[in-house]
Short mmCIF file of C-alpha atoms and ligand atoms in Angstrom, two decimals:
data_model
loop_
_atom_site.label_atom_id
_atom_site.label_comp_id
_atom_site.label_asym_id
_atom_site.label_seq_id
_atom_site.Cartn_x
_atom_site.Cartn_y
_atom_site.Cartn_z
CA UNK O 14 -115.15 -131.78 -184.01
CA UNK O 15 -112.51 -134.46 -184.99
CA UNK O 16 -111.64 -134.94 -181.05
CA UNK O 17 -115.54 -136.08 -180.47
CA UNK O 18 -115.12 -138.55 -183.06
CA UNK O 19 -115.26 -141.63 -181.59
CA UNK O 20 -113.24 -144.04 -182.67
CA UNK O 21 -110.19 -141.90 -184.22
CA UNK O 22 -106.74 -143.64 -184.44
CA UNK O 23 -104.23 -143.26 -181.08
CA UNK O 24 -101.73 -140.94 -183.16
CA UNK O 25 -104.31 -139.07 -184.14
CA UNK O 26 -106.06 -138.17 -181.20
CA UNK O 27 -102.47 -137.61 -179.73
CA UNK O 28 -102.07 -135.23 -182.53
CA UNK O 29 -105.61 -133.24 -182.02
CA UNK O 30 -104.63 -133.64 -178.04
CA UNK O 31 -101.55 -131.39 -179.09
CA UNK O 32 -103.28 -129.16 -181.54
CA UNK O 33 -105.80 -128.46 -178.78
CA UNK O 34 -103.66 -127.83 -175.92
CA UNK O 35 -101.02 -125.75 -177.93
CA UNK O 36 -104.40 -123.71 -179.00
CA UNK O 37 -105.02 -123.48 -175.41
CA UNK O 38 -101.85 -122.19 -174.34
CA UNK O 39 -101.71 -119.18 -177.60
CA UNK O 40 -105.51 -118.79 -176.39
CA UNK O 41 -104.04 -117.82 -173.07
CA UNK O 42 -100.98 -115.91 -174.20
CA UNK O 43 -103.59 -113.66 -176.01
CA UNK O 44 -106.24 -113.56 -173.24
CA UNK O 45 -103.58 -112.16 -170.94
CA UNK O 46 -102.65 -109.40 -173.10
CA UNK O 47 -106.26 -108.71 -173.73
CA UNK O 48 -107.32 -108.68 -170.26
CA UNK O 49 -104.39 -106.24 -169.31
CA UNK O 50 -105.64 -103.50 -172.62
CA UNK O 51 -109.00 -103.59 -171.13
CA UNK O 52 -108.16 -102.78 -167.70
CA UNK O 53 -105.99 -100.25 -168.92
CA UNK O 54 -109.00 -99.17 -170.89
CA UNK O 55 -110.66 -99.20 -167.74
CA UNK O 56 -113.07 -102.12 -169.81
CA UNK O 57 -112.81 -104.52 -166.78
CA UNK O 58 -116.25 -105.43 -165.35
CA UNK O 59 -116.72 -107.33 -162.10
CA UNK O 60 -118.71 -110.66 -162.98
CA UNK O 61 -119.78 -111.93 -159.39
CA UNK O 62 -122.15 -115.13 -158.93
CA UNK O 63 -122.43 -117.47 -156.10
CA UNK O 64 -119.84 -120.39 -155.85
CA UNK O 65 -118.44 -123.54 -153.50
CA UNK O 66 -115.12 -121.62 -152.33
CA UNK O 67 -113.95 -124.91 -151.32
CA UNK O 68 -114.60 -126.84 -154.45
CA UNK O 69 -112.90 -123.70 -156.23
CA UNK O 70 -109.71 -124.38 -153.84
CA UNK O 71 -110.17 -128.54 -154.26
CA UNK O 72 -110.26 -127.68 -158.50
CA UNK O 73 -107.04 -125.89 -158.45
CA UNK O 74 -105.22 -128.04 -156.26
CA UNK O 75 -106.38 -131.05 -158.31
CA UNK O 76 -105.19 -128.84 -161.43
CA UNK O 77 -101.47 -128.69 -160.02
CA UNK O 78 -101.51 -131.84 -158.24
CA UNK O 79 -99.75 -134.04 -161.23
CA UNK O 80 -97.13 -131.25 -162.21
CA UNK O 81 -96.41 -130.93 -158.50
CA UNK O 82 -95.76 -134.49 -158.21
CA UNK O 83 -93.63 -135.11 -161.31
CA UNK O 84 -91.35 -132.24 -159.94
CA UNK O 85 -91.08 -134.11 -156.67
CA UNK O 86 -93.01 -131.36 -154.95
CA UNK O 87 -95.52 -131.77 -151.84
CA UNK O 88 -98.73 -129.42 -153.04
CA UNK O 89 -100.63 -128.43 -149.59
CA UNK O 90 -104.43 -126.87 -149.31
CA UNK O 91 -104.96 -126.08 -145.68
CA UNK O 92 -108.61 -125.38 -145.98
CA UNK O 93 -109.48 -123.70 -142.31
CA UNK O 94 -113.05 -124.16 -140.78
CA UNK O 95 -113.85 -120.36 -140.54
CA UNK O 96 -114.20 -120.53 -144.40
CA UNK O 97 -118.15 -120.10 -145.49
CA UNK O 98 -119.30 -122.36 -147.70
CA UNK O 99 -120.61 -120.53 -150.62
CA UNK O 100 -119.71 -116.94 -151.76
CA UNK O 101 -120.71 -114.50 -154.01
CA UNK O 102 -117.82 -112.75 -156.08
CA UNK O 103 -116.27 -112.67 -158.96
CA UNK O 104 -115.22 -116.62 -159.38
CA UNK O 105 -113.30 -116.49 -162.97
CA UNK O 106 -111.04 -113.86 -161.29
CA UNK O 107 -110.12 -115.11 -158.44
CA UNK O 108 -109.52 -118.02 -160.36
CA UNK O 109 -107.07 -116.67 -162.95
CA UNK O 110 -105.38 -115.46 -159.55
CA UNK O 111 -105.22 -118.41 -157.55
CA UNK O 112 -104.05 -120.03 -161.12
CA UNK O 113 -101.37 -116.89 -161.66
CA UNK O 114 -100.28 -117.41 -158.37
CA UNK O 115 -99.65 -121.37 -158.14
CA UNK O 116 -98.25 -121.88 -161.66
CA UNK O 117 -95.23 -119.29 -160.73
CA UNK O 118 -94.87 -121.19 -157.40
CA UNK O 119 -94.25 -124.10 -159.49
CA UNK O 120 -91.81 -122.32 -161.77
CA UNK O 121 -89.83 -121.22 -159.30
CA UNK O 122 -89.56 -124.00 -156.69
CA UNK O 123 -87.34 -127.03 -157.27
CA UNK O 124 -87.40 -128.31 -154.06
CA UNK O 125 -90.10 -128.71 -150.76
CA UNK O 126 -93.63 -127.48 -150.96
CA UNK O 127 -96.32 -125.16 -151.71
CA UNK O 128 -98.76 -124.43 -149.47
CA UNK O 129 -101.95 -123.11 -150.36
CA UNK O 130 -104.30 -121.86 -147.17
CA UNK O 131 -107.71 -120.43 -146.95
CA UNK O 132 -109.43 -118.86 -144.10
CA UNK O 133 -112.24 -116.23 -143.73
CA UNK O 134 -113.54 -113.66 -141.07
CA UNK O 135 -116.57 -112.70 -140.61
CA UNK O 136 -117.36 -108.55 -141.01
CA UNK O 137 -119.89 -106.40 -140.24
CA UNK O 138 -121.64 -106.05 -143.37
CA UNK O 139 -120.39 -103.31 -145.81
CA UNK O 140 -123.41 -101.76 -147.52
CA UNK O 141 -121.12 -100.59 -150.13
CA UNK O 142 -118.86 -103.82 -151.63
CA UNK O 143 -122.03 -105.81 -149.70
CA UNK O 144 -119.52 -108.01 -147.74
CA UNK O 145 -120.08 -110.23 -144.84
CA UNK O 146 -116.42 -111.59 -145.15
CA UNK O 147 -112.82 -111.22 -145.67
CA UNK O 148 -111.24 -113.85 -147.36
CA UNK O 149 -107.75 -114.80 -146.23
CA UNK O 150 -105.72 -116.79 -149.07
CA UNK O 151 -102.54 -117.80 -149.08
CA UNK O 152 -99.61 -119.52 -151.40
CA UNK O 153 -96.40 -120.30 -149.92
CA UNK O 154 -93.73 -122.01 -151.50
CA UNK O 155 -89.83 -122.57 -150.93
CA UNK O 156 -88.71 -121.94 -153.81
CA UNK O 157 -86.13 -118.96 -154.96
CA UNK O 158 -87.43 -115.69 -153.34
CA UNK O 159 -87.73 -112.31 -154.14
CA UNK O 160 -85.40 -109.85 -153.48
CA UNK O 161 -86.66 -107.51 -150.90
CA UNK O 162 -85.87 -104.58 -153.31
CA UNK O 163 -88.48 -106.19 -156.16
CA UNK O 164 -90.89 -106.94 -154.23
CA UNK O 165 -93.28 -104.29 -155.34
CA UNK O 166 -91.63 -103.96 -159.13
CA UNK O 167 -92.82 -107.95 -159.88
CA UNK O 168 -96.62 -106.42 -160.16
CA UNK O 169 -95.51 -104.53 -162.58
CA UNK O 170 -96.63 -105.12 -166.18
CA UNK O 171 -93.54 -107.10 -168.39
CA UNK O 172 -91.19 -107.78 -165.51
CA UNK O 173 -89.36 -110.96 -165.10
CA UNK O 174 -86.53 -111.03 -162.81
CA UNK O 175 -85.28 -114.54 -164.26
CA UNK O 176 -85.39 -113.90 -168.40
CA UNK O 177 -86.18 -116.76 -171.18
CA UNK O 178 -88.29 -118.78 -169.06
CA UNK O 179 -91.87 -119.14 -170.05
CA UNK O 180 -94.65 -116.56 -169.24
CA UNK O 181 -95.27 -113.03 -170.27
CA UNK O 182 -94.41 -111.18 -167.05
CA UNK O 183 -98.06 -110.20 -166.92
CA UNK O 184 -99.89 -112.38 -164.75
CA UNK O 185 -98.91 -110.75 -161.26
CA UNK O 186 -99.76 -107.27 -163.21
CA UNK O 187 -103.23 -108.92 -163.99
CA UNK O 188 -103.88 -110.22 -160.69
CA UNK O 189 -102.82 -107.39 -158.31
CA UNK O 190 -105.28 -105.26 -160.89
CA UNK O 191 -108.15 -108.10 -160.69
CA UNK O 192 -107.42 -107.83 -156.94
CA UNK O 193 -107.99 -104.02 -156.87
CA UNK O 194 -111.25 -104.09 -158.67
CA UNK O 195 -112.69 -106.97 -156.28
CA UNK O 196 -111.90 -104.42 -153.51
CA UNK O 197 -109.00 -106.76 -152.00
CA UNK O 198 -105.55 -106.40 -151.99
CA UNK O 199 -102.55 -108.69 -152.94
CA UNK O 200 -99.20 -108.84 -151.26
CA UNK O 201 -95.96 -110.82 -151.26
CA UNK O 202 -93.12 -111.38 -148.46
CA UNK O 203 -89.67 -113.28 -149.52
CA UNK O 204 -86.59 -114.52 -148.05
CA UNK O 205 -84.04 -115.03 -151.17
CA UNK O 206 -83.28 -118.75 -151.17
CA UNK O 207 -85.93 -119.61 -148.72
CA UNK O 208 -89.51 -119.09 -150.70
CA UNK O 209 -92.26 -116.65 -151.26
CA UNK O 210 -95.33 -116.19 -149.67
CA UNK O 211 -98.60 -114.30 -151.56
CA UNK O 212 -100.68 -113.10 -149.54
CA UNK O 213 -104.63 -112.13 -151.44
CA UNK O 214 -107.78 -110.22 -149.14
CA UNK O 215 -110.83 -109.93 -150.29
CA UNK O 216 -114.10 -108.44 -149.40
CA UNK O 217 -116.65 -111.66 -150.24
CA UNK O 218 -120.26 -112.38 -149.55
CA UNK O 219 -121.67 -115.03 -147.57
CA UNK O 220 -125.00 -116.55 -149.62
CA UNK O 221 -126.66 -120.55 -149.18
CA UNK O 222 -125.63 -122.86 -151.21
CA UNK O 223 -128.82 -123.35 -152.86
CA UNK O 224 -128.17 -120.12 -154.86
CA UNK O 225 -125.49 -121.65 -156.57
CA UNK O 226 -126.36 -122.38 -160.43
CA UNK O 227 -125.90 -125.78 -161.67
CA UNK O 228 -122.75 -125.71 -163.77
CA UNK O 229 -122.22 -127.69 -167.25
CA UNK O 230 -122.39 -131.33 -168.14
CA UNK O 231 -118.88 -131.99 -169.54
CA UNK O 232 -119.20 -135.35 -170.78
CA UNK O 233 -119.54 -135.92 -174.58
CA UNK O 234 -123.20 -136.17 -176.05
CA UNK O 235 -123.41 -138.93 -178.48
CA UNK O 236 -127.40 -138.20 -178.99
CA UNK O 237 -131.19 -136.51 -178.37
CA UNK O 238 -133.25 -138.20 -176.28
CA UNK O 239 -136.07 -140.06 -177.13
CA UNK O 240 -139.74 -138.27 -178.14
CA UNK O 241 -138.18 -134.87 -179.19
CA UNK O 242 -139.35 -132.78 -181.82
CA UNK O 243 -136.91 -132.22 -184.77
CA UNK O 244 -135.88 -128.48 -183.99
CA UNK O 245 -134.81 -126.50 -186.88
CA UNK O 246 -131.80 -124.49 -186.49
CA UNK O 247 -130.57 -121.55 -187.75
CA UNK O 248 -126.71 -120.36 -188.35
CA UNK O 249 -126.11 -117.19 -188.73
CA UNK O 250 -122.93 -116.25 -189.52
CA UNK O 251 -119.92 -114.75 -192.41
CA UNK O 252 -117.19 -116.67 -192.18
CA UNK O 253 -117.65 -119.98 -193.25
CA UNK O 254 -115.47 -121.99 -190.69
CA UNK O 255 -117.44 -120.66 -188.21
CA UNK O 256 -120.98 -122.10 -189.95
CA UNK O 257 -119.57 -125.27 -190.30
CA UNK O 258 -118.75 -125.88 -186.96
CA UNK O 259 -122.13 -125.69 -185.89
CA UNK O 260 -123.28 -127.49 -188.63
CA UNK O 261 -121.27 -130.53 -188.75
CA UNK O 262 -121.66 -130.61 -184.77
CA UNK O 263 -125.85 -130.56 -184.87
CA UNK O 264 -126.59 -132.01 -187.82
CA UNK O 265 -125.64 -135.89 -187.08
CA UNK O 266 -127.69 -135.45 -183.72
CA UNK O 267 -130.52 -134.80 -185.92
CA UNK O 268 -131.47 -131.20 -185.90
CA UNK O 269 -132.56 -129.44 -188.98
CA UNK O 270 -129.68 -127.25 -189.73
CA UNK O 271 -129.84 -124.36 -192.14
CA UNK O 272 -126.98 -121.51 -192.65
CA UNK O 273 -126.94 -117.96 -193.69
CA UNK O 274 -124.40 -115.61 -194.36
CA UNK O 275 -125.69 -112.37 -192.77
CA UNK O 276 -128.78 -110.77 -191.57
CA UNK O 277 -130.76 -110.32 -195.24
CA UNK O 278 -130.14 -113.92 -195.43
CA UNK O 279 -131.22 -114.81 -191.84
CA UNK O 280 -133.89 -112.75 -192.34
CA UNK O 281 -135.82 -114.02 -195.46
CA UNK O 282 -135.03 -117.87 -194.25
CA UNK O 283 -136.52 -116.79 -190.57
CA UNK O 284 -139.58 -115.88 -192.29
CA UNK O 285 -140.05 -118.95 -194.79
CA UNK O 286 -138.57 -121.37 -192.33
CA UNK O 287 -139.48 -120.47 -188.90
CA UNK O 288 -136.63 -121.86 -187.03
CA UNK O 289 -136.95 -122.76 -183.67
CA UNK O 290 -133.33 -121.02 -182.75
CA UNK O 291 -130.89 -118.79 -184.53
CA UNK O 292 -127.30 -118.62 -183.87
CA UNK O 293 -126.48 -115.24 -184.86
CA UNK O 294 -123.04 -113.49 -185.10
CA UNK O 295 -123.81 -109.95 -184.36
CA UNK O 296 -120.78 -108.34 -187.01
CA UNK O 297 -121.78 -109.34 -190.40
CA UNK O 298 -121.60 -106.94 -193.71
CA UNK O 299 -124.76 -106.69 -195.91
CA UNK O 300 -127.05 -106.80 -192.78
CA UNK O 301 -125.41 -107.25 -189.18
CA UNK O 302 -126.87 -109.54 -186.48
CA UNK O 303 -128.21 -106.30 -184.51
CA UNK O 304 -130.50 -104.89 -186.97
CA UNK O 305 -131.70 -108.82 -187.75
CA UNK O 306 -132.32 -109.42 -184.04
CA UNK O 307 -134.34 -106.32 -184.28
CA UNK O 308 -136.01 -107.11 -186.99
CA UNK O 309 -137.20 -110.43 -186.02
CA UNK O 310 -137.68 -109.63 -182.39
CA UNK O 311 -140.23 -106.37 -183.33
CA UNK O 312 -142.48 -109.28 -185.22
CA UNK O 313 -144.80 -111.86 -183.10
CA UNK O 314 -143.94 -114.64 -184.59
CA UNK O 315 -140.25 -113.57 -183.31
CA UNK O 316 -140.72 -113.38 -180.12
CA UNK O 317 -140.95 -117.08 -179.98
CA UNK O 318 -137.49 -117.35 -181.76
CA UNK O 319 -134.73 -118.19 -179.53
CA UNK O 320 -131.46 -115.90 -180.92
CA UNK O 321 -128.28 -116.12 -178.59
CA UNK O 322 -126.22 -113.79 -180.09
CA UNK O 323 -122.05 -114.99 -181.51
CA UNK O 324 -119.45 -112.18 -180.30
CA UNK O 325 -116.33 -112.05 -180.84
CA UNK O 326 -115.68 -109.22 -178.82
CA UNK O 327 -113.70 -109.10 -175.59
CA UNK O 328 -115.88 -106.90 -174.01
CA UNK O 329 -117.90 -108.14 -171.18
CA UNK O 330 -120.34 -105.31 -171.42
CA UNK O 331 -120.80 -105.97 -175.30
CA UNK O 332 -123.44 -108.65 -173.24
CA UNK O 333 -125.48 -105.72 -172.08
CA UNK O 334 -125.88 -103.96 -175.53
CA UNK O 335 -126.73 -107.58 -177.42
CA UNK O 336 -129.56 -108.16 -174.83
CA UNK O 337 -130.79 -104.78 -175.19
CA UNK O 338 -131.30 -105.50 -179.33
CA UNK O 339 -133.76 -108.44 -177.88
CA UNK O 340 -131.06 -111.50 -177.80
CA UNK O 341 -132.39 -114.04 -175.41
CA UNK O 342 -128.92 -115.09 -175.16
CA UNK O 343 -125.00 -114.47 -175.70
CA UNK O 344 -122.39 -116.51 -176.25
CA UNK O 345 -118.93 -115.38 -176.85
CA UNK O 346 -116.46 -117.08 -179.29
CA UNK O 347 -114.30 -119.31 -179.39
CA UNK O 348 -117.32 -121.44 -178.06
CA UNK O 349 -116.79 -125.00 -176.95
CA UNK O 350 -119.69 -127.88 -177.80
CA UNK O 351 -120.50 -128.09 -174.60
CA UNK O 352 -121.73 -124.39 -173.81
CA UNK O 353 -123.28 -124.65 -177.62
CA UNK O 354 -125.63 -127.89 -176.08
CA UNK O 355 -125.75 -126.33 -172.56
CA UNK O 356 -128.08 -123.48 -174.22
CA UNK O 357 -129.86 -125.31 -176.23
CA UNK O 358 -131.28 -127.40 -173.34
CA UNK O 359 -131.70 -123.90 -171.65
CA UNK O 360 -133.75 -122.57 -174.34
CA UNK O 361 -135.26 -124.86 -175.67
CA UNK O 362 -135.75 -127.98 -173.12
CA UNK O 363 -133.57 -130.12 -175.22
CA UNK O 364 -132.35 -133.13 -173.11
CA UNK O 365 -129.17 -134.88 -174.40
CA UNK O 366 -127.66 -138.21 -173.89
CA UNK O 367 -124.17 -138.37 -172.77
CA UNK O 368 -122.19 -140.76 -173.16
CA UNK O 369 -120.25 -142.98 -169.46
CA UNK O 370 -116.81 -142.23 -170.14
CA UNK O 371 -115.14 -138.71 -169.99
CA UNK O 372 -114.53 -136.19 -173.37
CA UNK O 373 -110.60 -137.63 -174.05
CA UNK O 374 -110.01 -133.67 -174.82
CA UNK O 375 -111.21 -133.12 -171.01
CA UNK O 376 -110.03 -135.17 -169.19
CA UNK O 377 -107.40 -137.89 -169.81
CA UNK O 378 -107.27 -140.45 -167.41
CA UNK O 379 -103.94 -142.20 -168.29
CA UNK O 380 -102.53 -138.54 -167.80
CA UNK O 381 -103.36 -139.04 -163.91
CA UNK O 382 -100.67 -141.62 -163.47
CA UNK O 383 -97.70 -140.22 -161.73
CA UNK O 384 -94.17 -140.72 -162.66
CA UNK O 385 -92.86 -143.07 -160.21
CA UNK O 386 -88.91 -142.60 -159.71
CA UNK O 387 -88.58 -146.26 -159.63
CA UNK O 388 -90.09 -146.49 -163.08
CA UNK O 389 -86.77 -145.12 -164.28
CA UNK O 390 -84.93 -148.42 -162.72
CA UNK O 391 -85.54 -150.45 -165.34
CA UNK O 392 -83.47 -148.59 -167.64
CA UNK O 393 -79.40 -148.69 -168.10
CA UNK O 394 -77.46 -145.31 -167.36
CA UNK O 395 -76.71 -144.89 -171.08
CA UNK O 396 -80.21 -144.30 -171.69
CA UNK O 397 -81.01 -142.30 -168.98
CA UNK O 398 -77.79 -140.05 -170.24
CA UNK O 399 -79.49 -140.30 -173.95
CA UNK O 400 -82.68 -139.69 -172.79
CA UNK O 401 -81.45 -136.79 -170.76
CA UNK O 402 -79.51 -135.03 -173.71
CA UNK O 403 -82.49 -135.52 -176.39
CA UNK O 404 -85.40 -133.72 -173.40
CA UNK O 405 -82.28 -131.08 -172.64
CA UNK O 406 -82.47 -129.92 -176.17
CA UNK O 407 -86.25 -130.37 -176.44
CA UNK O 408 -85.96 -133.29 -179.21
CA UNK O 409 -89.18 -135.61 -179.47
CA UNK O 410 -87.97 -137.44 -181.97
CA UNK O 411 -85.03 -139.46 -180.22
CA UNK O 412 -86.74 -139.23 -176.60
CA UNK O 413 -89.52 -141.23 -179.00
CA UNK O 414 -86.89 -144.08 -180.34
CA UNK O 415 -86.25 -144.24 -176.69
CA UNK O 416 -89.71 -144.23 -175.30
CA UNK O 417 -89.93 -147.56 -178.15
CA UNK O 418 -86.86 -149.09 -176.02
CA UNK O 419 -89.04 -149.37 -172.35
CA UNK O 420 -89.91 -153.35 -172.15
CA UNK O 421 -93.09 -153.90 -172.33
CA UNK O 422 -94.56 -154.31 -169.66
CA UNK O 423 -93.44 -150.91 -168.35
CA UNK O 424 -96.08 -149.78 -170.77
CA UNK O 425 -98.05 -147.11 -168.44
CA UNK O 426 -94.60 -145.52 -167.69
CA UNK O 427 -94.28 -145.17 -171.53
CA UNK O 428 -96.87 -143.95 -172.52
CA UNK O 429 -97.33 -141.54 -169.48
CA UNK O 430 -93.40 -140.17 -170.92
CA UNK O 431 -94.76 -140.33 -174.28
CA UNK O 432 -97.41 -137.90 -173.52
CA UNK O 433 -95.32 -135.71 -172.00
CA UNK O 434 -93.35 -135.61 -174.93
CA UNK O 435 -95.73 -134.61 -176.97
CA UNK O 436 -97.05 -131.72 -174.28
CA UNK O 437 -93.90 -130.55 -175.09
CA UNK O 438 -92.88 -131.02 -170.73
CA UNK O 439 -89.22 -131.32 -172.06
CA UNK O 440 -88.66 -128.85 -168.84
CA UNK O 441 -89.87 -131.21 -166.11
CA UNK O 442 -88.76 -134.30 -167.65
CA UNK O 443 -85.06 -133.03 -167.83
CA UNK O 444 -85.88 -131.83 -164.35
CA UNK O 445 -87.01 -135.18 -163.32
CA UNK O 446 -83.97 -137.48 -164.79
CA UNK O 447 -81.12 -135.57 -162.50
CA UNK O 448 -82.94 -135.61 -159.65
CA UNK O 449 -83.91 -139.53 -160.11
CA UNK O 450 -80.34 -140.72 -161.34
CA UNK O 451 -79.01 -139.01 -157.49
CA UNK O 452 -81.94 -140.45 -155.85
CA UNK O 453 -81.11 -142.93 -153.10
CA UNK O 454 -84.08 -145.17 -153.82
CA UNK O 455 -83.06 -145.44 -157.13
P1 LIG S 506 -94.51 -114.59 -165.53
O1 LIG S 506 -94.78 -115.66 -164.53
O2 LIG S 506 -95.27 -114.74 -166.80
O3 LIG S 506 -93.04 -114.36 -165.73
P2 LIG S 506 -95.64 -112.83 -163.52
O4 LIG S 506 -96.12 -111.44 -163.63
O5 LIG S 506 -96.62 -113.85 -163.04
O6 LIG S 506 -95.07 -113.21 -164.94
O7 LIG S 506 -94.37 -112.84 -162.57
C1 LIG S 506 -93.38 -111.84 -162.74
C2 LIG S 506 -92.05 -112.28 -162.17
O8 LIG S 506 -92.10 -112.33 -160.73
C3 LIG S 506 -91.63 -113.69 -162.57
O9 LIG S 506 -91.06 -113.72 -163.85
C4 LIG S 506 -90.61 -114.00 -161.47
O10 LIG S 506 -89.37 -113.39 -161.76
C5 LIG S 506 -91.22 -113.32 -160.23
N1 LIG S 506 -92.01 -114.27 -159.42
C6 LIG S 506 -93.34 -114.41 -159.41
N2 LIG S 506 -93.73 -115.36 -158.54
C7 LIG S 506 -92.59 -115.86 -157.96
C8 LIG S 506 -92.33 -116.86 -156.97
N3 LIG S 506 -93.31 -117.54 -156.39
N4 LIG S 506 -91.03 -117.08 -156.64
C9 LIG S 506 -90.04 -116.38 -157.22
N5 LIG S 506 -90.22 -115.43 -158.16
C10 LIG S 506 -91.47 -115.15 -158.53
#
């Protein structure tokens, strides 16, 4: 909510920047060991819908283009022409794959490239995965290799051959499993001191690209268009955070925006108030959302009611039993604005202004400006050396002081080090300094 104010100070919205991307990264830390219980509960479900493969590949290399180039890296996608345009599979796994996949290039190559290539063939058609395809990726890098002997141990769930650094030593576990479940398989080849190549098949289906659904607006909305009915909202929901949120992000777009603490509550307002859509959290003592939705939904008047139903839960069939209780809708948490207006335009025709300029949160435009080794030039050797020491021991404050001593009219190289001090890149900054203060153009 704060980060869609408009006008907050700089350090602030530095601050919320951190707060939000260090809630990212624990957000990811937990989904990993999440997704890894649940296929070992044998909870995984395939999710398939149609997608741009291409725009998938163009997304992730945009995604690693800036850390490639601050570690002096050349990031390749080698798109070939046999690749159809538009699949159907599942596209948030392959994702976390391809993602998997490139961020440990990155780790472990200081030097040359990574190569990602794509390529398909076309198959007779299976009538059991329903393939027309194989799908052919590819990420190459020359960074450290893989001994030959753990080659088939680093799928294996906790295992890091090089200790301390970051990760879990569960992401190749994930995606060789994700892999196994799309019907594919996922392979590496190394030569120690020469690179690693990963090599991913998959069975995928060929649709047109008019199948593919429109994806979310991510810009900010600052309003409701013009000639709208006020639409009364209901939150349904026991913990009190939660309500809020919803509240405090509706309300000054002028809905009319009620809250109750659990399905009693939700109940007796539904019938005096009538709302036009409920939010309702399904686990809720006194009354849960399920026997509310019921409720309501086995009345006439409820069958107009939109209710998209607030899980927490991690399971993706947990969508299946919520739209069997008669939610029009599901939504799990922790849910971001933008799905929150995305379904209320669904629903209930709602059209929203948005505002020219990207969400700062989203995207961050001064973040797009490369580190340039000759940047560095302007400074003495003492303060490279100082500068060096304070990112070595992962120190914001000093590397700050210093930051304050770039003249200023170097001011986009200081800021653009300023924000990675405060995404906490102490790793590729220290990695950048040795490898600019050796530099020949330097
Ligand atoms: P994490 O990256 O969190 O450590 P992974 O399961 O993704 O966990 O990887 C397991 C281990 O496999 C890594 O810690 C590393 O030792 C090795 N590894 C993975 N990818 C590469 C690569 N491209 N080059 C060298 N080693 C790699």
């Amino acid at each position: 909510l704060m980060n869609r104010q408009t006008t907050p100070q700089t350090t602030d919205q530095e601050y919320l920047n951190i707060i939000s991307h260090s809630a990212d990264h624990l957000l990811d830390l937990i989904n990993d060991v999440l997704d890894l219980s649940k296929l070992d509960a044998e909870r995984t479900i395939l999710n398939p819908s149609n997608f741009d493969i291409e725009s998938l590949l163009q997304e992730i290399y945009n995604m690693f283009c800036l850390r490639a180039q601050s570690k002096g890296l050349i990031l390749n996608l080698v798109p070939d022409g046999s690749l159809p345009q538009c699949i159907h599979a599942d596209q948030k796994k392959l994702r976390q794959i391809l993602i998997n996949l490139l961020g440990n290039a990155m780790k472990f190559t200081a030097t040359g490239s990574i190569t990602i290539r794509a390529k398909a063939e076309a198959e007779t058609e299976n009538p059991q995965t329903d393939s027309t395809h194989r799908l052919h990726l590819e990420i190459e890098d020359t960074g450290i290799g893989i001994p030959a002997q753990q080659l088939t141990a680093i799928f294996d769930a906790f295992t890091q051959l090089q200790p301390n650094l970051e990760g879990t030593g569960l992401g190749l576990a994930i995606s060789q499993r994700f892999t196994t479940l799309m019907g594919g398989t996922l392979t590496a080849q190394s030569v120690m001191g020469e690179g690693t190549k990963f090599s991913l098949s998959l069975p995928v289906k060929e649709v047109f690209a008019v199948d593919i659904p429109e994806t979310a607006e991510s810009r900010r909305v600052v309003g409701v268009a013009a000639n709208q009915p006020t639409y009364r909202i209901l939150v349904v929901d026991d913990r009190w955070d939660n309500r809020q949120f919803l509240l405090k992000l509706l309300s000054p777009l002028g809905f009319d925006v009620r809250e109750a603490e659990n399905g009693q509550w939700a109940v007796a307002l539904w019938q005096e108030w009538q709302p036009h859509l409920i939010w309702m959290d399904m686990r809720m003592p006194v009354m849960d959302g399920y026997e509310a939705t019921q409720y309501i939904k086995a009345h006439l008047a409820g069958q107009a009611t939109v209710i998209i139903a607030f899980t927490a839960s991690v399971f993706e069939d947990e969508r299946e039993i919520v739209l069997a209780k008669g939610c029009d809708d599901f939504v799990r948490k922790p849910v971001s604005a933008n799905v929150i207006f995305e379904k209320l335009t669904q629903h209930l025709g709602i059209e929203f202004i948005y505002e020219e300029r990207p969400t700062t949160g989203e995207s961050v435009p001064s973040a797009l400006l490369p580190l340039h080794p000759s940047d560095f030039a302007v400074m003495p050797p003492e303060w490279l050396t100082q500068f060096r020491q304070a990112a070595t021991i992962a120190n914001p404050g000093p590397l700050h002081a210093l930051i304050k001593e770039i003249p200023g009219e170097q001011a986009p190289f200081a800021q653009r080090l300023s924000q990675m001090v405060d995404c906490f890149e102490f790793e590729l900054i220290s990695q950048c300094i040795p490898a600019l203060e050796t530099d020949d153009r330097f």
